[in-house]
């Protein structure tokens, strides 16, 4: 197999959204490649980062560092919520976010809505440590459009997590005001949403727009970030919005027992990391008025 | 001009210390290249990151994101110290750390000891926003070996900052126990040191070694980090050690006035960032016993 992003044994990320810079990873073997109905799906085995999932030329997850992103996008909203029982994931077809959500015993049901079944199939075959999330008895998988799903499920969820790719291609509409309005309607009282929030080093203006329209829809809006080496600039942000006026999502409402935190089942997140994640570099704090 | 790290208009970082991954930056023009007495010195103009300084194939600073590193390695130790008046910088030949240090009015004198004059000359010519640090009347430049300099300057400094390259090549000895012992002796009572501390995603065992031998030399040892996109994995750590038993360097002893913090002269650091920088991802916290 060959792929346009792979030359001389190295994968080079498509740079459209971050001109002039590109992460490269050494490739051992191309495991899977297809043009799905929605996007270019590539999985390769890398020399030092385990198997790597790439959509439309952009790294989505490597087995080496995916835990940072998955833990943060799941545990930030879930531990900010007093008692999350019903959770919806939009996107997240690799299953890694599911794996994290079911670490919360109080969660009774998780539904994942992924538009592209090809991603789920590729993950189940080549990213078993992430796709393990699909095997949990609390998890339901729905292949379909997140927009449509939200319209048909008002007042249904305590937490909604949008684990999407970037705002070009199939995920573009997931960054718009309409989508945030639909998420708000699908929440139960005290509900919280958490979405992939791009990177302040690269996309301050996109993030500003998202925060601005979120503030029209939700009474509480905040922004956190994590270090994820194989995402552009090594930083990934998260937009968090809450249905409850006055709720401070920066301090966890619930926390994992310290023995659980230190027991190896969490590799990035802990209660201190939760709080520190909301502290932004000065340039981002100023630009985002946070 | 040509350079072995530049092909088809893109610079690709040498991957010796982080096998299987390499940052690439688009090059507009090679501005300077030489084999100095100590290392390969390259400066290029990039498409989107301003001018870039590279030593032995490894990115040292880009004009786009250097402020994150320079602010943190300077302000963490300086604001942890109650009254820093005399400061020593070892390495840091681009001048950026000097630019940050002189933002503290209490500092009376800064000496920078750089082993490779070629770096200083290249910075003065091609990185003026960093080299501006050399122009300040409080700053003295000494071209020479940091080891030798420390031996001849016992009990002289409130803060010592080691802004070195990685522990291969000319900076290797700067990561050893002997060097930490010499820094300790060169400190005044209440003195603090801060050194470039590599990246927990890549070099936990190097960091463990450095912290272990630091603890033999200093009563207080700690570790912080910052997001710096063009360093490997986008994260850079800092080792901080203090002469004063019981001092908590995580909370700033002094802070910039809020108007200064928000006034545009700081782009990464603020007092909240100072505290959050010491919160490590769980895997690093566990491995480093912090």
Coordinates of C-alpha atoms in Angstrom, one line a residue:
Chain A
X1 CA 0.0 0.0 0.0
X2 CA 1.0 3.6 -0.6
X3 CA -0.5 6.9 0.7
X4 CA 0.1 10.4 -0.5
X5 CA 1.2 11.5 3.0
X6 CA 3.9 8.8 3.3
X7 CA 7.2 9.2 1.6
X8 CA 10.5 7.4 2.2
X9 CA 9.1 5.6 5.3
X10 CA 7.8 8.8 7.0
X11 CA 4.3 10.1 7.4
X12 CA 4.0 13.9 7.1
X13 CA 0.8 15.5 8.3
X14 CA -1.3 17.7 5.9
X15 CA -0.6 21.3 6.9
X16 CA -3.7 23.1 5.6
X17 CA -4.9 24.1 9.1
X18 CA -1.4 25.0 10.4
X19 CA 0.6 26.3 7.4
X20 CA 4.3 26.0 7.5
X21 CA 4.6 23.3 10.1
X22 CA 4.0 19.6 9.9
X23 CA 4.6 16.7 12.4
X24 CA 6.3 13.7 10.9
X25 CA 6.3 10.1 12.2
X26 CA 8.3 7.2 11.1
X27 CA 6.2 4.4 9.5
X28 CA 6.8 0.7 9.8
X29 CA 3.8 -0.5 7.8
X30 CA 0.6 0.8 6.3
X31 CA -2.1 -1.3 7.9
X32 CA -5.3 0.2 6.3
X33 CA -6.3 2.7 3.8
X34 CA -9.6 3.6 2.3
X35 CA -11.7 6.5 1.0
X36 CA -14.8 6.1 3.1
X37 CA -18.1 7.9 2.2
X38 CA -16.9 10.8 4.3
X39 CA -13.1 11.0 4.4
X40 CA -9.7 9.4 3.8
X41 CA -9.0 6.8 6.5
X42 CA -5.4 5.7 7.1
X43 CA -4.0 3.5 9.8
X44 CA -0.3 2.8 10.0
X45 CA 2.1 1.1 12.4
X46 CA 4.7 3.6 13.5
X47 CA 8.3 3.0 14.6
X48 CA 7.8 4.5 18.1
X49 CA 4.2 5.6 18.6
X50 CA 2.3 2.3 18.1
X51 CA -0.6 2.3 15.6
X52 CA -1.7 5.7 14.3
X53 CA -5.2 6.7 13.0
X54 CA -5.2 9.5 10.4
X55 CA -8.3 11.1 8.8
X56 CA -7.9 13.3 5.8
X57 CA -4.2 13.5 6.4
X58 CA -4.5 14.7 10.0
X59 CA -3.4 12.6 13.0
X60 CA -6.4 11.6 15.2
X61 CA -4.7 9.3 17.7
X62 CA -1.5 7.4 18.3
X63 CA -1.4 4.5 20.7
X64 CA 1.5 6.3 22.5
X65 CA -0.3 9.5 23.6
X66 CA -4.0 9.1 22.9
X67 CA -4.7 8.7 26.6
X68 CA -4.0 12.4 27.3
X69 CA -6.8 13.6 25.0
X70 CA -9.3 10.8 25.8
X71 CA -8.9 11.2 29.6
X72 CA -9.2 14.9 29.5
X73 CA -12.2 15.3 27.1
X74 CA -14.1 12.6 29.3
X75 CA -13.1 13.4 32.9
X76 CA -13.2 17.2 32.7
X77 CA -17.0 17.3 32.1
X78 CA -17.8 14.1 34.0
X79 CA -16.1 15.2 37.2
X80 CA -17.5 18.7 36.9
X81 CA -21.0 17.1 36.9
X82 CA -22.5 16.1 40.3
X83 CA -24.0 12.8 39.1
X84 CA -23.7 12.0 35.4
X85 CA -25.8 9.0 34.5
X86 CA -26.6 9.4 30.8
X87 CA -23.8 10.4 28.5
X88 CA -23.8 11.1 24.7
X89 CA -20.6 11.1 22.6
X90 CA -20.7 12.6 19.1
X91 CA -17.8 11.5 17.0
X92 CA -15.2 9.5 18.9
X93 CA -15.4 6.6 16.5
X94 CA -12.1 5.1 17.8
X95 CA -13.8 4.2 21.1
X96 CA -11.2 5.7 23.4
X97 CA -13.5 8.2 25.0
X98 CA -15.9 5.4 25.8
X99 CA -13.1 3.6 27.6
X100 CA -12.7 6.6 29.8
X101 CA -16.4 7.3 30.4
X102 CA -17.1 3.9 31.8
X103 CA -14.5 4.4 34.5
X104 CA -17.3 6.4 36.2
X105 CA -19.5 3.9 38.1
X106 CA -22.4 6.4 38.3
X107 CA -22.7 6.4 34.5
X108 CA -25.6 4.1 33.5
X109 CA -25.7 4.5 29.7
X110 CA -23.4 5.9 27.0
X111 CA -24.5 6.4 23.5
X112 CA -21.9 7.1 20.8
X113 CA -23.0 8.6 17.5
X114 CA -20.4 8.4 14.8
X115 CA -21.1 9.4 11.2
X116 CA -18.5 7.3 9.6
X117 CA -18.7 3.5 10.3
X118 CA -15.3 3.1 8.5
X119 CA -13.6 4.7 11.5
X120 CA -15.3 2.3 14.0
X121 CA -14.3 -0.7 11.9
X122 CA -10.7 0.4 11.5
X123 CA -10.4 1.1 15.2
X124 CA -11.8 -2.3 16.1
X125 CA -9.3 -4.0 13.9
X126 CA -6.2 -1.9 14.4
X127 CA -6.6 0.1 17.7
X128 CA -7.9 -2.5 20.1
X129 CA -6.8 -0.5 23.2
X130 CA -9.2 2.3 22.2
X131 CA -11.9 0.2 20.6
X132 CA -12.2 -1.8 23.8
X133 CA -14.6 1.0 24.8
X134 CA -17.3 -0.4 22.5
X135 CA -17.3 -3.7 24.4
X136 CA -18.7 -2.3 27.6
X137 CA -22.3 -3.4 28.4
X138 CA -23.3 0.2 29.1
X139 CA -22.3 1.4 25.6
X140 CA -24.6 1.7 22.6
X141 CA -23.2 2.6 19.2
X142 CA -25.3 4.5 16.7
X143 CA -24.0 5.1 13.2
X144 CA -25.4 8.4 11.9
X145 CA -25.4 12.2 11.9
X146 CA -24.9 13.9 15.3
X147 CA -27.1 16.8 14.2
X148 CA -30.1 14.6 13.4
X149 CA -29.6 12.5 16.5
X150 CA -29.7 15.6 18.8
X151 CA -32.9 16.8 17.2
X152 CA -34.6 13.6 18.1
X153 CA -33.3 13.4 21.7
X154 CA -34.2 16.5 23.6
X155 CA -33.7 16.6 27.4
X156 CA -31.9 13.3 27.5
X157 CA -28.3 13.6 28.6
X158 CA -26.3 14.7 31.7
X159 CA -23.1 15.1 29.7
X160 CA -22.5 15.4 25.9
X161 CA -18.9 15.0 24.6
X162 CA -18.2 16.0 21.0
X163 CA -15.0 14.3 20.0
X164 CA -14.7 15.5 16.4
X165 CA -12.0 16.2 13.9
X166 CA -11.1 19.7 12.8
X167 CA -13.6 22.2 11.3
X168 CA -12.9 21.3 7.7
X169 CA -14.5 18.2 6.2
X170 CA -17.3 16.2 7.9
X171 CA -16.9 17.9 11.3
X172 CA -17.3 21.5 10.1
X173 CA -20.9 22.0 11.2
X174 CA -20.0 20.8 14.7
X175 CA -18.3 24.1 15.4
X176 CA -21.4 26.2 14.7
X177 CA -23.9 27.9 16.9
X178 CA -26.8 25.7 15.6
X179 CA -25.0 22.7 16.9
X180 CA -24.4 24.2 20.3
X181 CA -28.1 25.1 20.5
X182 CA -29.1 21.5 19.7
X183 CA -26.6 20.2 22.4
X184 CA -28.2 22.6 24.9
X185 CA -31.7 21.2 24.2
X186 CA -30.5 17.6 24.4
X187 CA -29.2 18.2 28.0
X188 CA -30.9 17.4 31.2
X189 CA -30.9 20.1 33.9
X190 CA -27.3 20.6 35.3
X191 CA -26.0 19.2 32.0
X192 CA -22.5 19.8 30.8
X193 CA -21.0 19.6 27.3
X194 CA -17.3 19.3 26.4
X195 CA -16.1 19.6 22.8
X196 CA -12.7 19.3 21.1
X197 CA -11.6 23.0 21.2
X198 CA -8.7 23.3 18.8
X199 CA -5.4 24.8 19.8
X200 CA -4.8 28.4 21.1
X201 CA -1.4 28.6 19.5
X202 CA -3.0 28.1 16.1
X203 CA -6.7 28.9 16.1
X204 CA -7.5 31.7 18.5
X205 CA -10.0 33.2 16.2
X206 CA -11.9 30.0 15.7
X207 CA -11.9 29.4 19.4
X208 CA -13.1 33.0 20.0
X209 CA -16.0 32.4 17.7
X210 CA -17.0 29.2 19.3
X211 CA -16.8 30.7 22.8
X212 CA -18.8 33.7 21.6
X213 CA -21.7 31.7 20.2
X214 CA -21.5 29.3 23.2
X215 CA -22.1 32.2 25.5
X216 CA -25.3 33.0 23.6
X217 CA -26.6 29.5 24.3
X218 CA -25.2 28.6 27.7
X219 CA -25.0 30.5 31.0
X220 CA -21.5 29.1 31.8
X221 CA -18.7 28.7 29.3
X222 CA -15.1 27.8 29.9
X223 CA -12.0 26.6 28.2
X224 CA -9.3 24.1 29.3
X225 CA -6.3 22.5 27.6
X226 CA -4.0 19.5 27.7
X227 CA -0.6 18.5 26.3
X228 CA -1.0 16.0 23.5
X229 CA 2.3 15.6 21.6
X230 CA 1.0 14.4 18.3
X231 CA -1.6 17.1 17.9
X232 CA -0.4 20.2 16.2
X233 CA 1.7 22.4 18.5
X234 CA 1.4 19.6 21.1
X235 CA -1.6 21.3 22.7
X236 CA -5.3 20.5 22.5
X237 CA -8.1 22.7 23.9
X238 CA -11.6 21.8 25.2
X239 CA -14.7 24.0 25.3
X240 CA -16.9 23.3 28.3
X241 CA -20.4 24.7 28.7
X242 CA -22.8 24.2 31.5
X243 CA -26.6 24.5 31.9
X244 CA -26.4 25.6 35.5
X245 CA -25.8 29.3 36.1
X246 CA -23.0 29.9 38.5
X247 CA -21.4 26.4 38.3
X248 CA -17.6 26.5 38.5
X249 CA -16.4 23.7 36.3
X250 CA -12.8 24.4 37.1
X251 CA -13.0 22.6 40.4
X252 CA -14.1 19.0 40.2
X253 CA -17.5 18.4 41.8
X254 CA -16.6 14.7 42.1
X255 CA -13.2 13.2 42.2
X256 CA -11.7 9.7 41.7
X257 CA -10.4 8.1 44.9
X258 CA -6.7 9.0 45.3
X259 CA -5.9 5.3 45.1
X260 CA -7.6 5.1 41.7
X261 CA -5.8 8.2 40.5
X262 CA -2.4 6.7 41.5
X263 CA -3.3 3.2 40.5
X264 CA -2.3 3.3 36.9
X265 CA -5.8 3.5 35.4
X266 CA -5.3 7.3 34.8
X267 CA -2.2 8.4 33.0
X268 CA -2.9 12.1 32.4
X269 CA -5.9 13.2 34.4
X270 CA -6.0 13.7 38.2
X271 CA -7.9 16.3 40.3
X272 CA -5.0 18.7 40.3
X273 CA -4.6 18.4 36.5
X274 CA -8.3 19.2 36.2
X275 CA -7.9 22.6 37.9
X276 CA -4.6 23.4 36.2
X277 CA -6.1 22.7 32.8
X278 CA -8.2 25.8 33.0
X279 CA -5.1 28.1 33.5
X280 CA -4.3 29.4 30.1
X281 CA -1.1 31.0 28.9
X282 CA -1.4 34.8 29.2
X283 CA -1.8 35.4 25.4
X284 CA -4.7 33.0 25.2
X285 CA -6.3 34.2 28.5
X286 CA -6.2 37.8 27.1
X287 CA -7.5 36.9 23.7
X288 CA -10.3 34.7 24.9
X289 CA -11.3 37.0 27.8
X290 CA -11.2 34.2 30.3
Chain B
X1 CA 23.3 27.9 0.9
X2 CA 22.2 24.3 1.6
X3 CA 21.9 22.4 4.9
X4 CA 21.6 18.6 5.5
X5 CA 18.4 19.1 7.5
X6 CA 16.7 21.1 4.7
X7 CA 15.1 19.3 1.7
X8 CA 12.6 20.6 -0.8
X9 CA 12.1 23.8 1.2
X10 CA 11.3 22.1 4.5
X11 CA 13.6 21.8 7.6
X12 CA 13.3 18.5 9.4
X13 CA 14.6 18.2 12.9
X14 CA 17.3 15.7 13.7
X15 CA 15.5 12.9 15.6
X16 CA 18.4 11.3 17.6
X17 CA 16.9 12.2 21.0
X18 CA 13.2 11.5 20.0
X19 CA 13.4 8.5 17.6
X20 CA 10.5 8.1 15.1
X21 CA 9.2 11.7 15.3
X22 CA 10.4 14.9 13.8
X23 CA 9.0 18.4 13.6
X24 CA 9.2 20.0 10.1
X25 CA 9.0 23.7 9.3
X26 CA 8.7 25.4 5.9
X27 CA 11.8 27.4 5.0
X28 CA 11.8 30.6 3.0
X29 CA 15.6 31.3 3.1
X30 CA 18.7 30.0 4.8
X31 CA 20.1 33.1 6.6
X32 CA 23.2 31.7 8.2
X33 CA 25.1 28.4 8.5
X34 CA 28.5 27.6 10.1
X35 CA 30.3 24.9 11.9
X36 CA 31.4 26.7 15.1
X37 CA 34.1 25.4 17.4
X38 CA 31.3 23.6 19.3
X39 CA 28.4 22.8 17.0
X40 CA 26.5 23.3 13.8
X41 CA 24.8 26.7 13.8
X42 CA 21.9 27.3 11.4
X43 CA 19.5 30.2 11.2
X44 CA 16.7 30.2 8.6
X45 CA 13.7 32.3 7.8
X46 CA 10.6 30.2 8.0
X47 CA 7.3 30.6 6.2
X48 CA 5.2 31.0 9.4
X49 CA 7.5 31.0 12.4
X50 CA 9.8 33.9 11.9
X51 CA 13.5 33.3 12.0
X52 CA 14.6 30.0 13.6
X53 CA 17.8 29.2 15.4
X54 CA 19.0 25.5 15.1
X55 CA 22.0 24.0 16.8
X56 CA 23.2 20.5 15.7
X57 CA 19.9 20.0 13.9
X58 CA 17.7 20.8 16.9
X59 CA 15.4 23.8 17.0
X60 CA 16.4 26.1 19.8
X61 CA 14.0 29.0 19.3
X62 CA 11.6 30.3 16.7
X63 CA 10.5 33.9 16.8
X64 CA 6.9 32.8 16.9
X65 CA 6.9 30.8 20.2
X66 CA 10.2 31.5 22.0
X67 CA 8.5 33.7 24.5
X68 CA 6.9 30.7 26.2
X69 CA 10.2 29.2 27.0
X70 CA 12.1 32.4 27.8
X71 CA 9.4 33.8 30.1
X72 CA 9.0 30.5 32.0
X73 CA 12.7 29.7 32.6
X74 CA 13.2 33.3 33.8
X75 CA 10.1 34.2 35.8
X76 CA 9.6 30.9 37.6
X77 CA 12.8 31.2 39.6
X78 CA 12.8 35.0 39.8
X79 CA 9.3 35.2 41.2
X80 CA 9.9 32.3 43.6
X81 CA 12.8 34.3 45.1
X82 CA 12.0 37.0 47.6
X83 CA 14.5 39.6 46.2
X84 CA 16.7 38.5 43.3
X85 CA 19.5 41.1 42.8
X86 CA 22.3 39.2 41.1
X87 CA 21.5 36.7 38.4
X88 CA 23.7 34.3 36.4
X89 CA 22.7 32.7 33.1
X90 CA 24.6 29.8 31.7
X91 CA 24.0 29.2 28.0
X92 CA 21.2 31.3 26.6
X93 CA 23.4 32.8 23.9
X94 CA 20.3 34.1 22.0
X95 CA 19.7 36.7 24.6
X96 CA 16.0 36.0 25.1
X97 CA 16.3 35.0 28.8
X98 CA 18.1 38.3 29.5
X99 CA 15.2 40.2 27.9
X100 CA 12.9 38.6 30.5
X101 CA 15.2 38.9 33.5
X102 CA 15.5 42.6 33.2
X103 CA 11.8 43.0 33.5
X104 CA 12.4 42.6 37.2
X105 CA 13.4 46.0 38.6
X106 CA 15.0 44.5 41.7
X107 CA 17.6 42.7 39.5
X108 CA 20.8 44.8 39.7
X109 CA 23.2 42.7 37.6
X110 CA 22.9 39.8 35.1
X111 CA 25.9 37.9 33.8
X112 CA 25.5 35.5 30.9
X113 CA 28.1 32.9 30.3
X114 CA 27.9 31.3 26.8
X115 CA 30.5 28.9 25.6
X116 CA 29.9 29.5 21.9
X117 CA 30.3 33.1 20.7
X118 CA 29.0 32.0 17.3
X119 CA 25.5 31.7 18.8
X120 CA 25.6 35.2 20.2
X121 CA 26.8 36.7 17.0
X122 CA 24.1 34.9 15.0
X123 CA 21.4 36.0 17.4
X124 CA 22.5 39.6 17.3
X125 CA 22.3 39.5 13.5
X126 CA 19.2 37.4 12.9
X127 CA 17.2 37.3 16.1
X128 CA 17.0 40.9 17.2
X129 CA 13.9 40.5 19.3
X130 CA 15.8 38.1 21.5
X131 CA 19.3 39.6 21.3
X132 CA 17.9 42.9 22.5
X133 CA 18.5 41.4 26.0
X134 CA 22.3 42.0 25.5
X135 CA 21.8 45.7 25.1
X136 CA 20.5 46.3 28.7
X137 CA 22.9 48.2 30.9
X138 CA 22.6 45.7 33.7
X139 CA 23.8 42.8 31.5
X140 CA 27.3 41.5 31.2
X141 CA 28.4 38.9 28.6
X142 CA 31.1 36.4 29.3
X143 CA 32.2 34.0 26.6
X144 CA 33.5 30.9 28.3
X145 CA 32.8 27.6 30.0
X146 CA 30.0 27.7 32.6
X147 CA 31.8 25.0 34.7
X148 CA 34.9 27.1 35.0
X149 CA 33.0 30.3 35.6
X150 CA 31.1 28.7 38.5
X151 CA 34.3 27.5 40.1
X152 CA 35.6 31.0 40.3
X153 CA 32.4 32.7 41.5
X154 CA 31.3 31.1 44.8
X155 CA 28.5 32.6 46.9
X156 CA 27.7 35.2 44.3
X157 CA 24.2 34.8 42.8
X158 CA 20.6 34.9 44.0
X159 CA 19.4 33.1 40.9
X160 CA 21.2 30.9 38.4
X161 CA 19.4 29.9 35.1
X162 CA 20.9 27.2 32.9
X163 CA 19.4 27.7 29.4
X164 CA 21.2 24.9 27.7
X165 CA 20.7 22.6 24.7
X166 CA 20.0 18.9 25.2
X167 CA 22.4 16.5 27.0
X168 CA 24.3 15.5 23.9
X169 CA 27.1 17.7 22.5
X170 CA 28.4 20.8 24.3
X171 CA 25.7 20.8 27.0
X172 CA 26.1 17.2 28.2
X173 CA 28.0 18.0 31.4
X174 CA 25.3 20.5 32.4
X175 CA 23.0 17.7 33.3
X176 CA 25.4 16.0 35.8
X177 CA 25.7 16.1 39.6
X178 CA 29.0 17.9 39.6
X179 CA 27.5 20.8 37.8
X180 CA 24.6 21.0 40.2
X181 CA 27.1 21.0 43.1
X182 CA 28.9 23.9 41.5
X183 CA 25.7 25.9 41.0
X184 CA 24.8 25.3 44.7
X185 CA 28.2 26.7 45.8
X186 CA 27.8 29.8 43.5
X187 CA 24.4 30.7 45.1
X188 CA 23.9 33.2 47.9
X189 CA 21.7 32.2 50.8
X190 CA 18.0 31.7 49.7
X191 CA 19.4 31.2 46.1
X192 CA 17.3 29.4 43.5
X193 CA 18.4 27.6 40.3
X194 CA 16.3 26.8 37.2
X195 CA 17.5 24.6 34.4
X196 CA 16.2 23.4 31.1
X197 CA 14.6 20.2 32.2
X198 CA 13.8 18.2 29.0
X199 CA 10.4 16.7 28.2
X200 CA 8.5 14.2 30.4
X201 CA 6.9 12.6 27.3
X202 CA 10.3 11.7 26.0
X203 CA 13.0 11.7 28.7
X204 CA 11.5 10.6 32.0
X205 CA 14.6 8.6 32.9
X206 CA 17.0 11.6 32.2
X207 CA 14.7 13.8 34.3
X208 CA 14.6 11.2 37.1
X209 CA 18.4 11.1 37.2
X210 CA 18.6 14.9 37.3
X211 CA 16.1 15.2 40.1
X212 CA 17.8 12.4 42.0
X213 CA 21.2 14.0 42.0
X214 CA 19.7 17.4 42.6
X215 CA 18.1 16.1 45.8
X216 CA 21.5 15.1 47.0
X217 CA 22.7 18.7 46.6
X218 CA 19.7 20.9 47.3
X219 CA 17.1 20.7 50.2
X220 CA 14.2 21.6 47.9
X221 CA 13.8 20.3 44.3
X222 CA 10.8 20.7 42.0
X223 CA 9.7 20.4 38.4
X224 CA 7.5 22.6 36.2
X225 CA 6.6 22.6 32.5
X226 CA 5.3 24.8 29.7
X227 CA 3.8 24.4 26.3
X228 CA 6.3 25.3 23.6
X229 CA 5.1 24.2 20.2
X230 CA 8.4 23.9 18.4
X231 CA 10.1 21.8 21.1
X232 CA 9.7 18.1 20.7
X233 CA 6.3 17.0 21.9
X234 CA 5.4 20.6 22.4
X235 CA 6.3 20.5 26.0
X236 CA 9.4 21.7 27.9
X237 CA 10.2 21.0 31.5
X238 CA 12.2 23.0 34.1
X239 CA 14.1 21.8 37.1
X240 CA 14.0 24.2 40.0
X241 CA 16.2 23.8 43.1
X242 CA 16.3 26.0 46.2
X243 CA 18.9 26.6 48.9
X244 CA 16.3 27.3 51.6
X245 CA 14.8 24.3 53.3
X246 CA 11.0 24.4 53.3
X247 CA 10.6 27.0 50.6
X248 CA 7.6 26.4 48.3
X249 CA 8.6 27.5 44.8
X250 CA 5.1 26.6 43.4
X251 CA 3.6 29.8 44.8
X252 CA 5.2 33.0 43.6
X253 CA 6.9 34.9 46.5
X254 CA 6.7 38.0 44.4
X255 CA 4.4 38.8 41.5
X256 CA 4.2 41.3 38.7
X257 CA 1.5 43.9 39.1
X258 CA -1.8 42.7 37.4
X259 CA -1.6 45.6 35.0
X260 CA 1.9 44.5 33.9
X261 CA 0.7 40.9 33.5
X262 CA -2.2 42.0 31.3
X263 CA -0.3 44.8 29.6
X264 CA 1.2 42.8 26.7
X265 CA 4.7 42.5 28.1
X266 CA 4.1 39.0 29.3
X267 CA 2.6 36.6 26.7
X268 CA 2.9 33.2 28.5
X269 CA 3.6 33.8 32.2
X270 CA 1.3 35.1 34.8
X271 CA 0.9 34.2 38.5
X272 CA -1.7 31.6 37.9
X273 CA 0.4 30.0 35.1
X274 CA 3.3 29.9 37.6
X275 CA 1.3 27.7 40.0
X276 CA -0.3 25.5 37.3
X277 CA 3.1 24.8 35.7
X278 CA 4.0 22.6 38.7
X279 CA 1.0 20.3 38.1
X280 CA 2.2 17.4 36.1
X281 CA 0.3 14.9 34.1
X282 CA -0.3 11.8 36.3
X283 CA 2.2 9.6 34.4
X284 CA 5.0 12.2 35.1
X285 CA 3.9 12.9 38.6
X286 CA 4.0 9.2 39.4
X287 CA 7.3 8.5 37.7
X288 CA 9.1 11.5 39.2
X289 CA 7.6 11.1 42.7
X290 CA 6.5 14.7 42.8

